[in-house]
Coordinates of C-alpha atoms in Angstrom, one line a residue:
M642 CA 0.0 0.1 0.0
A643 CA 1.3 3.5 -0.8
A644 CA 2.4 6.0 1.9
S645 CA -0.3 8.1 0.8
E646 CA -2.9 5.6 1.1
L647 CA -1.6 5.0 4.6
E648 CA -2.0 8.6 5.5
T649 CA -5.2 8.9 4.0
E650 CA -6.7 6.0 6.1
D651 CA -4.9 7.5 9.3
V652 CA -6.8 10.9 8.7
C653 CA -10.1 9.1 8.0
S654 CA -9.5 7.1 11.1
D655 CA -8.9 10.1 13.2
I656 CA -12.0 11.9 11.8
Y657 CA -14.4 8.8 12.5
V658 CA -13.0 9.0 16.3
N659 CA -13.8 12.8 16.4
L660 CA -17.3 12.4 15.0
G661 CA -17.9 9.5 17.4
L662 CA -18.2 6.9 15.1
K663 CA -15.5 4.7 16.5
S664 CA -15.5 4.7 20.5
L665 CA -12.2 4.4 22.0
R666 CA -13.8 3.0 25.2
K667 CA -16.2 0.2 25.3
G668 CA -19.6 0.2 27.7
I669 CA -19.8 4.1 27.3
R670 CA -22.8 5.2 25.5
R671 CA -23.0 9.1 24.9
N672 CA -24.3 11.2 22.2
P673 CA -21.8 11.2 19.5
R674 CA -20.3 14.4 18.2
V675 CA -21.8 13.8 14.7
L676 CA -25.2 14.6 15.9
L677 CA -24.6 17.9 17.0
L678 CA -22.5 18.6 13.8
L679 CA -25.2 17.1 11.7
S680 CA -27.9 19.3 13.2
S681 CA -25.8 22.4 13.0
L682 CA -25.0 21.8 9.4
L683 CA -28.9 21.1 8.6
E684 CA -29.8 24.2 10.5
R685 CA -27.4 26.4 8.7
S686 CA -28.7 24.7 5.4
V687 CA -32.3 25.4 6.4
Q688 CA -31.7 29.0 7.1
R689 CA -29.8 29.6 4.2
N690 CA -32.3 28.2 1.7
E691 CA -35.2 30.0 3.4
L692 CA -33.5 33.2 3.4
L693 CA -32.8 32.8 -0.4
M694 CA -36.1 32.0 -1.4
E695 CA -37.5 35.1 0.8
A696 CA -35.1 37.3 -1.0
T697 CA -36.0 35.8 -4.5
Q698 CA -39.8 35.3 -3.6
V699 CA -39.5 31.9 -5.0
K700 CA -41.4 29.4 -3.7
D701 CA -40.4 25.5 -3.1
A702 CA -42.3 23.0 -4.6
R703 CA -44.4 20.9 -2.2
T704 CA -44.0 17.1 -1.5
M705 CA -45.6 14.5 0.9
F706 CA -42.6 15.5 3.0
H707 CA -43.6 19.1 3.5
G708 CA -45.8 19.9 6.4
L709 CA -47.8 23.3 6.8
Q710 CA -45.9 24.5 9.4
A711 CA -42.6 23.5 10.8
P712 CA -42.4 21.3 14.0
T713 CA -41.6 23.5 17.3
L714 CA -38.9 20.9 18.0
S715 CA -35.7 21.8 17.1
I716 CA -33.6 19.8 14.4
R717 CA -30.9 19.4 17.2
C718 CA -33.5 18.2 19.8
Y719 CA -35.2 15.9 17.0
I720 CA -31.8 14.1 16.0
D721 CA -31.0 13.7 19.7
R722 CA -34.4 12.0 20.2
I723 CA -34.1 9.7 17.2
F724 CA -30.6 8.6 18.6
K725 CA -32.0 7.8 21.8
Y726 CA -34.8 5.6 21.0
F727 CA -33.6 4.2 17.6
G728 CA -30.5 2.7 19.4
C729 CA -28.9 2.8 15.7
S730 CA -25.2 3.1 15.2
P731 CA -23.9 6.8 14.7
S732 CA -22.7 6.0 11.3
C733 CA -26.6 5.9 10.3
F734 CA -26.5 9.7 10.7
V735 CA -24.0 10.1 8.1
V736 CA -25.2 7.5 5.7
A737 CA -28.8 9.4 6.2
N738 CA -27.1 12.9 5.4
I739 CA -25.9 11.0 2.1
Y740 CA -29.7 9.8 1.4
V741 CA -31.1 13.2 2.1
D742 CA -28.8 14.8 -0.7
R743 CA -29.6 12.4 -2.9
F744 CA -33.3 12.9 -2.4
L745 CA -33.1 16.6 -2.8
K746 CA -31.1 16.3 -5.9
C747 CA -33.4 14.0 -7.4
M748 CA -36.4 15.6 -6.6
E749 CA -35.0 19.4 -7.4
I750 CA -36.3 20.9 -4.1
Q751 CA -34.4 22.7 -1.3
L752 CA -34.0 21.5 2.3
T753 CA -36.5 23.8 4.5
S754 CA -38.2 23.8 7.8
L755 CA -41.3 22.4 6.3
N756 CA -39.7 19.0 5.4
V757 CA -36.5 18.4 7.0
H758 CA -37.9 16.7 10.0
R759 CA -39.7 14.2 8.0
L760 CA -36.7 13.7 5.6
L761 CA -34.7 13.1 8.6
I762 CA -36.8 10.3 10.3
T763 CA -37.1 8.6 6.8
S764 CA -33.7 8.6 5.7
I765 CA -32.2 7.7 9.4
M766 CA -34.9 4.8 9.6
L767 CA -33.5 3.5 6.2
A768 CA -29.9 3.6 6.9
A769 CA -30.7 1.9 10.3
K770 CA -32.3 -0.8 8.1
F771 CA -29.4 -0.8 5.4
I772 CA -26.4 -0.8 7.4
D773 CA -27.1 -2.0 11.0
D774 CA -27.6 -5.9 12.2
A775 CA -30.6 -5.0 14.1
F776 CA -33.5 -2.7 13.8
F777 CA -37.0 -2.0 14.7
N778 CA -40.5 -2.1 12.8
N779 CA -41.8 1.1 11.3
A780 CA -44.6 1.5 14.0
Y781 CA -41.9 1.8 16.4
Y782 CA -40.0 4.4 14.2
A783 CA -43.3 6.2 13.8
R784 CA -43.9 6.7 17.5
V785 CA -40.2 8.1 17.9
G786 CA -40.8 10.3 15.0
G787 CA -44.2 11.5 15.9
V788 CA -45.9 10.4 12.8
S789 CA -48.4 7.7 12.0
T790 CA -47.3 4.5 10.9
A791 CA -49.5 4.9 7.8
E792 CA -47.8 8.1 6.7
L793 CA -44.3 6.9 7.4
N794 CA -44.8 3.8 5.2
R795 CA -45.7 6.2 2.8
L796 CA -42.7 8.5 3.0
E797 CA -40.5 5.5 3.0
M798 CA -41.8 4.4 -0.4
K799 CA -41.8 7.9 -2.0
F800 CA -38.3 8.4 -0.7
L801 CA -37.1 5.0 -2.0
F802 CA -38.6 5.6 -5.6
S803 CA -37.2 9.1 -5.7
I804 CA -33.8 8.1 -5.3
D805 CA -34.1 4.8 -7.2
F806 CA -33.3 2.4 -4.4
R807 CA -29.9 3.8 -4.4
L808 CA -28.8 2.9 -0.6
Q809 CA -25.3 1.7 -1.2
V810 CA -22.6 4.1 -0.1
S811 CA -19.1 3.7 -1.2
I812 CA -16.4 4.3 1.5
Q813 CA -14.9 7.3 -0.3
T814 CA -18.3 8.7 -0.4
F815 CA -19.2 8.3 3.2
G816 CA -15.6 9.5 4.3
R817 CA -16.2 12.8 2.0
Y818 CA -19.3 13.4 4.1
C819 CA -17.5 12.6 7.2
Y820 CA -14.9 15.3 6.3
Q821 CA -17.6 17.9 5.7
L822 CA -18.9 17.2 8.9
E823 CA -15.6 17.6 10.6
K824 CA -15.1 20.9 8.5
E825 CA -18.5 22.0 10.1
G826 CA -17.3 21.3 13.4
M827 CA -14.6 24.1 12.7
E828 CA -17.2 26.6 11.3
T829 CA -19.9 26.1 13.5
R830 CA -21.9 28.8 15.2
Q831 CA -25.1 29.3 17.1
I832 CA -28.4 29.8 14.7
E833 CA -30.1 32.8 15.9
R834 CA -33.5 31.8 14.4
P835 CA -34.2 28.4 16.0
I836 CA -36.2 26.0 13.6
R837 CA -39.8 25.8 15.0
A838 CA -42.6 23.6 14.0
C839 CA -45.7 22.1 15.6
G840 CA -46.9 18.9 16.7
I841 CA -43.9 16.7 17.6
K842 CA -43.7 15.4 21.4
E843 CA -41.3 17.0 23.1
S844 CA -40.5 13.8 25.3
W845 CA -41.1 10.3 25.1
S846 CA -41.0 7.3 27.3
S847 CA -41.8 3.8 27.8
K848 CA -45.4 4.7 28.7
D849 CA -46.2 6.1 25.4
E850 CA -45.3 2.8 23.8
N851 CA -49.0 1.9 23.2
S852 CA -49.8 5.5 22.1
R853 CA -49.0 7.1 19.0
A854 CA -47.3 10.4 18.7
S855 CA -49.0 13.2 17.2
T856 CA -48.0 14.1 13.6
T857 CA -45.0 16.2 13.0
A858 CA -46.9 18.9 11.2
R859 CA -50.5 19.6 10.2

């Protein structure tokens, strides 16, 4: 193996550790850094897109992922909630970010506060099913995400057909998105305008297992 390839592998390995994709100590479960960086990246993207659309007075095309109004639960809290209850690997969040980019390009739409939550719950669920050894059923994921099982089923099928079922992610692509998130960590800043929406439950516990959470948006 060439020296440059070894150096590249070392850099990628360091980034994986920094993002929390590789644990240096077993038995410790805490929120990996990738969650914070992904939420920051998405929040900035949403803010940038909405400011641009407001300035140009261009309206984005509506899809079944769009709500009438955005949830009160911030992107960061929603991602933390998903990680807490999904029990999926941190790598799922990197893969989900790749899936979302593919979907946006195929559909030719922008990421906004109206669609980001539904895109997140759908893409992270698909990533968990595709790369993790164990996963839950859609009814469970729907309760965590604050949507009905029927709606999540529709979102899943629409997402898959829109990206032509392209769920495979190469090592090179995965590494590139990890680097993008690591770069976000160096540029991150607090978003002054929080992303808000209506209808997602702020908390969820085992007591809710037999009841469905309210929908993400009306």
